[in-house]
Amino acid sequence: MDSKSLQPVPPFHDKNEETPDIGGGLPVIEYWAEHTLSPEGAKLWQTLLHKSACLSCSWGTGGQKGGFTNEEGEKLQRCMKSVEAISAEIKPAVPVEVFQQRSIQELQQLTSLEADRLGRLSFPMILRSGTSHYERISWEEVYNIAETAFRKAPDRVASYSSGRSSNEAAFLLQLMMRSLGSNNLADCSDLCHAPSTFGLKQMFGTNTSVVSLENLKHADCVVLAGANSAYNHPRLMNELIKLRDRGGKVIVINPMMEIGLVKFGSPAFPVKSLIPGSDISSLYLQPIPGSDVALFVGIQKSLIDRGFIKTEFLKAHTEGWEAVVEAARSTSWDTITETCGVSQPEIEAAATIIGNAKGVVFGWAMGITQHENGVDNVFSIGNTALITGNIGKEGAGVMPVRGHSNVQGFGSMGVTTQKLKKGLQDALENLLGHPLSEVKGYDTRDLIEAADQEKVETLICLGGNLYGANPDSTQAKRSLSKIDTIIYLATKPNIGHFNGLAKHTTIVLPVRNRFENPYKTTTESGNNFVRLSDEGETHLKDADLIAEVEFLTELAHRVHGDYPLDWRKLRDPKFVRQLIAKTVPGYEQMATIDETQEEFTITGRILNEPKFSTPSGKAAMSTTPLPTLKLPDARSFNQSNVNGIVVAIMTGRSYSQHNTVVYKIGDQYRGMPHRNCILMNRSDAESAGLSEHQRVTVQGNVGKLEQVEVIYGAVRPGAAVMFYPEVNVIFKARVETRSGTPAFKRVPALVHA
Ligand SMILES: Nc1nc2c(c(=O)[nH]1)N[C@H]1C(S)=C(S)[C@@H](COP(=O)(O)OP(=O)(O)OC[C@H]3O[C@@H](n4cnc5c(=O)[nH]c(N)nc54)[C@H](O)[C@@H]3O)O[C@H]1N2
Ligand SMILES: Nc1nc2c(c(=O)[nH]1)N[C@H]1C(S)=C(S)[C@@H](COP(=O)(O)OP(=O)(O)OC[C@H]3O[C@@H](n4cnc5c(=O)[nH]c(N)nc54)[C@H](O)[C@@H]3O)O[C@H]1N2
Ligand code: SF4
Ligand SMILES: [Mo]
């Protein structure tokens, strides 16, 4: 224990004995071999070599330079996640008998893994109220139902989307909705990086990362907070390995000691890295979940105390800096270390590394955003970058590590309930011939709440799993059941299609995925790079799939006629791209991409100079109040048995799942053999009289999971790890008010025998 702190202090590396000593490594190669040598191997290779952007994460590998190349032209850049995603898409169709024979009650029993393994969706189907089975339906009937459903009052029509679809489909979706007069454009980013978008916009006048991949290669320090990139963005690990090789430092901030962030075996460096593993973290800090603001204020304090503060930079390029510096100075070390549970020497070690570095890139993901103070977390990172002048120059900056492969593109295309960039807003108003509705649309949480109050009649879901992605699954199910008509567009069945049922009519439409479209499409990576994916074919025989662009343009045509333009012409996405080039700021090069096939970095996004698109041209700094983090008392869970322990559960992804889609039940890197596990610190378990592998009950504020296996792991005391979507049944989440994002990473729960 730190003498000044009541908190136990890191490191907490007491990991489970069954876990490997490095992340990545041979299991990755075994996985590749198993899949590429299997009967599906030929198709898998063909798809890997197809010129299309990787389906999986936002790092954005693939595209015109081929499946194994990144935007810098570097080879061997496709990871196992990519194989996982492709291999799920090239499965055979779900046999028609499955839906004929299994009632909806039976389908509701399927786990996420089982639902995905049914295969690909291959014909449009409908579940009518009062019936028990999904049945095949004609496209004409689909359009008739959809058209009627979209003729409701605009505020009673909503969409939800997930970031797998193309820019072209995203642009059409928002244009169709806005033409209706509805801003109800909920998107998975509301559950994800919305606090980053909101925070970066306010601070720097941009919505996205200001760092390019090229820039990252010039950094000599990376701070990676709340991101398990070894699992979720594996190719970022290569950059960290190279940075360490050139003498740079990596600071990891994460309550859980993720093995792949300590040491990672990368197949990109088969000899020196794959088997021995490469060192990743130079310093590993394990704060209390939700306390990152305190940690960053501590780092700022130490930077200021030791003269690493760049006052001239602050004066010239920022505003509000005095208050931020004063706040860091006047917050006591006791308050800081007490709040974040990291000792002063450790915080000072981080400040020393940052202060001495020439260029620091600050990267983060869900451990930062999915908190009640997610926006403050983002501000505190931005403040740290500015205090040290680490923004607006090569090799430095702020880099939210995005989620889905095209989630950032959805935001750029205007699929958002946040304020639009002025250029986009003006262009859309011009096109529509009137101002956009000023009513704030429903973001994802608002949508669920509004539906619960019977304010939504029609919902279209462009991909995703709205039911599975939301907290409080019982509420999600109830809310969706109050919507008259829900139309799901999807490549594969998921638990949402069986549990997120509408009041009258639920329609599931089978779509082509990114490498099967009859035309080219584009996506935008988290590094602001626009990729072009070639047309392709589906392996599904006799399937009645539709391309997303085709469905959206036809529906819009039926609802809007030729207002504000000829929708049917847009069925050729080349024309959508021309529209995008004219309306979306920074996308000018889209106008010629069909002729040149040249992928590009969006203009105005990468900051190599400290000039910001804020009203004043300066970065707007704001102070970040330290959070008060107190776990509720065991008694507040209304259990007769209060002998357990209350922990803060960080809910997230296992190795081997993509969001709500589970590929494999175990997480070998954390030693969690199946989905129904809770990973906790040994001392917590023992203090509550629990032992390893014991089956316990995990009680949240609205539900519980039983028979949960206790797994010991390298997480700090007071924190625990569980997997979604399963864990979403136990809690109703607090929500970050500015961004609407649920606090998925600090879910209080009582663990008891
Ligand atoms: N293979 C794979 N890749 C994916 C996905 C996937 O499901 N599978 N999903 C995609 C999507 S949509 C997204 S958004 C990203 C998600 O990528 P990540 O954000 O990396 O994923 P998470 O599992 O949500 O958790 C991130 C990490 O945050 C840590 N953490 C939790 N609470 C805190 C905290 O309070 N402070 C700090 N500093 N850390 C904390 C957790 O221990 C965990 O290691 O990945 C994308 N890529
Ligand atoms: N407890 C907890 N909950 C969370 C999170 C957490 O960390 N903890 N993370 C949140 C985050 S970051 C996110 S992003 C959300 C994810 O939420 P979503 O994006 O809603 O969910 P996914 O599981 O990614 O959606 C997968 C489905 O998308 C469909 N799909 C795949 N490809 C395509 C395509 O090309 N077109 C179409 N139309 N459909 C396609 C398939 O049917 C597949 O089943 O979950 C959130 N929920
Ligand atoms: S890092 Fe992301 S984009 Fe790159 S290959 Fe892996 S999953 Fe695909
Ligand atoms: Mo996400």
PDB file of N, CA and C in Angstrom, residues 475-505:
ATOM      1  N   GLN A 475     -35.396  -4.059 -20.865  1.00  0.00           N
ATOM      2  CA  GLN A 475     -36.003  -2.816 -21.355  1.00  0.00           C
ATOM      3  C   GLN A 475     -35.898  -2.731 -22.881  1.00  0.00           C
ATOM      4  N   ALA A 476     -34.735  -3.111 -23.424  1.00  0.00           N
ATOM      5  CA  ALA A 476     -34.545  -3.026 -24.876  1.00  0.00           C
ATOM      6  C   ALA A 476     -35.624  -3.844 -25.586  1.00  0.00           C
ATOM      7  N   LYS A 477     -35.858  -5.042 -25.082  1.00  0.00           N
ATOM      8  CA  LYS A 477     -36.853  -5.923 -25.694  1.00  0.00           C
ATOM      9  C   LYS A 477     -38.250  -5.312 -25.589  1.00  0.00           C
ATOM     10  N   ARG A 478     -38.552  -4.816 -24.404  1.00  0.00           N
ATOM     11  CA  ARG A 478     -39.879  -4.221 -24.185  1.00  0.00           C
ATOM     12  C   ARG A 478     -40.072  -3.002 -25.102  1.00  0.00           C
ATOM     13  N   SER A 479     -39.070  -2.157 -25.161  1.00  0.00           N
ATOM     14  CA  SER A 479     -39.190  -0.935 -25.960  1.00  0.00           C
ATOM     15  C   SER A 479     -39.417  -1.259 -27.430  1.00  0.00           C
ATOM     16  N   LEU A 480     -38.615  -2.173 -27.949  1.00  0.00           N
ATOM     17  CA  LEU A 480     -38.743  -2.512 -29.366  1.00  0.00           C
ATOM     18  C   LEU A 480     -40.125  -3.103 -29.635  1.00  0.00           C
ATOM     19  N   SER A 481     -40.673  -3.802 -28.659  1.00  0.00           N
ATOM     20  CA  SER A 481     -41.977  -4.440 -28.865  1.00  0.00           C
ATOM     21  C   SER A 481     -43.117  -3.420 -28.891  1.00  0.00           C
ATOM     22  N   LYS A 482     -42.784  -2.159 -28.637  1.00  0.00           N
ATOM     23  CA  LYS A 482     -43.824  -1.115 -28.715  1.00  0.00           C
ATOM     24  C   LYS A 482     -43.756  -0.351 -30.045  1.00  0.00           C
ATOM     25  N   ILE A 483     -42.804  -0.728 -30.906  1.00  0.00           N
ATOM     26  CA  ILE A 483     -42.684  -0.096 -32.228  1.00  0.00           C
ATOM     27  C   ILE A 483     -43.531  -0.918 -33.209  1.00  0.00           C
ATOM     28  N   ASP A 484     -44.317  -0.254 -34.054  1.00  0.00           N
ATOM     29  CA  ASP A 484     -45.204  -1.010 -34.957  1.00  0.00           C
ATOM     30  C   ASP A 484     -44.422  -1.861 -35.954  1.00  0.00           C
ATOM     31  N   THR A 485     -43.476  -1.203 -36.639  1.00  0.00           N
ATOM     32  CA  THR A 485     -42.771  -1.890 -37.729  1.00  0.00           C
ATOM     33  C   THR A 485     -41.260  -1.732 -37.551  1.00  0.00           C
ATOM     34  N   ILE A 486     -40.545  -2.837 -37.583  1.00  0.00           N
ATOM     35  CA  ILE A 486     -39.077  -2.766 -37.558  1.00  0.00           C
ATOM     36  C   ILE A 486     -38.545  -3.489 -38.787  1.00  0.00           C
ATOM     37  N   ILE A 487     -37.656  -2.827 -39.487  1.00  0.00           N
ATOM     38  CA  ILE A 487     -37.029  -3.441 -40.663  1.00  0.00           C
ATOM     39  C   ILE A 487     -35.536  -3.580 -40.391  1.00  0.00           C
ATOM     40  N   TYR A 488     -35.061  -4.809 -40.351  1.00  0.00           N
ATOM     41  CA  TYR A 488     -33.632  -5.062 -40.141  1.00  0.00           C
ATOM     42  C   TYR A 488     -32.970  -5.401 -41.469  1.00  0.00           C
ATOM     43  N   LEU A 489     -31.880  -4.733 -41.790  1.00  0.00           N
ATOM     44  CA  LEU A 489     -31.060  -5.136 -42.934  1.00  0.00           C
ATOM     45  C   LEU A 489     -29.808  -5.785 -42.362  1.00  0.00           C
ATOM     46  N   ALA A 490     -29.520  -6.994 -42.779  1.00  0.00           N
ATOM     47  CA  ALA A 490     -28.409  -7.697 -42.147  1.00  0.00           C
ATOM     48  C   ALA A 490     -27.819  -8.749 -43.071  1.00  0.00           C
ATOM     49  N   THR A 491     -26.572  -9.071 -42.824  1.00  0.00           N
ATOM     50  CA  THR A 491     -25.968 -10.167 -43.576  1.00  0.00           C
ATOM     51  C   THR A 491     -26.214 -11.494 -42.860  1.00  0.00           C
ATOM     52  N   LYS A 492     -26.249 -11.428 -41.535  1.00  0.00           N
ATOM     53  CA  LYS A 492     -26.364 -12.661 -40.750  1.00  0.00           C
ATOM     54  C   LYS A 492     -27.391 -12.488 -39.647  1.00  0.00           C
ATOM     55  N   PRO A 493     -28.002 -13.592 -39.230  1.00  0.00           N
ATOM     56  CA  PRO A 493     -28.954 -13.481 -38.129  1.00  0.00           C
ATOM     57  C   PRO A 493     -28.225 -13.199 -36.819  1.00  0.00           C
ATOM     58  N   ASN A 494     -28.856 -12.461 -35.953  1.00  0.00           N
ATOM     59  CA  ASN A 494     -28.307 -12.287 -34.605  1.00  0.00           C
ATOM     60  C   ASN A 494     -29.436 -12.259 -33.601  1.00  0.00           C
ATOM     61  N   ILE A 495     -29.075 -12.254 -32.327  1.00  0.00           N
ATOM     62  CA  ILE A 495     -30.104 -12.374 -31.292  1.00  0.00           C
ATOM     63  C   ILE A 495     -31.107 -11.218 -31.354  1.00  0.00           C
ATOM     64  N   GLY A 496     -30.707 -10.099 -31.939  1.00  0.00           N
ATOM     65  CA  GLY A 496     -31.625  -8.964 -32.076  1.00  0.00           C
ATOM     66  C   GLY A 496     -32.813  -9.286 -32.985  1.00  0.00           C
ATOM     67  N   HIS A 497     -32.558 -10.098 -34.016  1.00  0.00           N
ATOM     68  CA  HIS A 497     -33.645 -10.424 -34.941  1.00  0.00           C
ATOM     69  C   HIS A 497     -34.676 -11.343 -34.302  1.00  0.00           C
ATOM     70  N   PHE A 498     -34.300 -11.989 -33.218  1.00  0.00           N
ATOM     71  CA  PHE A 498     -35.213 -12.926 -32.561  1.00  0.00           C
ATOM     72  C   PHE A 498     -35.795 -12.354 -31.263  1.00  0.00           C
ATOM     73  N   ASN A 499     -35.105 -11.401 -30.691  1.00  0.00           N
ATOM     74  CA  ASN A 499     -35.573 -10.822 -29.429  1.00  0.00           C
ATOM     75  C   ASN A 499     -36.032  -9.377 -29.562  1.00  0.00           C
ATOM     76  N   GLY A 500     -35.561  -8.704 -30.572  1.00  0.00           N
ATOM     77  CA  GLY A 500     -35.948  -7.296 -30.760  1.00  0.00           C
ATOM     78  C   GLY A 500     -37.131  -7.207 -31.711  1.00  0.00           C
ATOM     79  N   LEU A 501     -38.262  -7.764 -31.297  1.00  0.00           N
ATOM     80  CA  LEU A 501     -39.407  -7.887 -32.200  1.00  0.00           C
ATOM     81  C   LEU A 501     -40.365  -6.709 -32.073  1.00  0.00           C
ATOM     82  N   ALA A 502     -40.916  -6.309 -33.221  1.00  0.00           N
ATOM     83  CA  ALA A 502     -41.844  -5.176 -33.241  1.00  0.00           C
ATOM     84  C   ALA A 502     -43.232  -5.609 -32.774  1.00  0.00           C
ATOM     85  N   LYS A 503     -44.093  -4.610 -32.579  1.00  0.00           N
ATOM     86  CA  LYS A 503     -45.459  -4.897 -32.141  1.00  0.00           C
ATOM     87  C   LYS A 503     -46.225  -5.641 -33.239  1.00  0.00           C
ATOM     88  N   HIS A 504     -46.150  -5.135 -34.479  1.00  0.00           N
ATOM     89  CA  HIS A 504     -46.930  -5.763 -35.556  1.00  0.00           C
ATOM     90  C   HIS A 504     -46.080  -6.526 -36.558  1.00  0.00           C
ATOM     91  N   THR A 505     -45.060  -5.860 -37.070  1.00  0.00           N
ATOM     92  CA  THR A 505     -44.353  -6.422 -38.217  1.00  0.00           C
ATOM     93  C   THR A 505     -42.843  -6.309 -38.039  1.00  0.00           C
TER      94      THR A 505
END
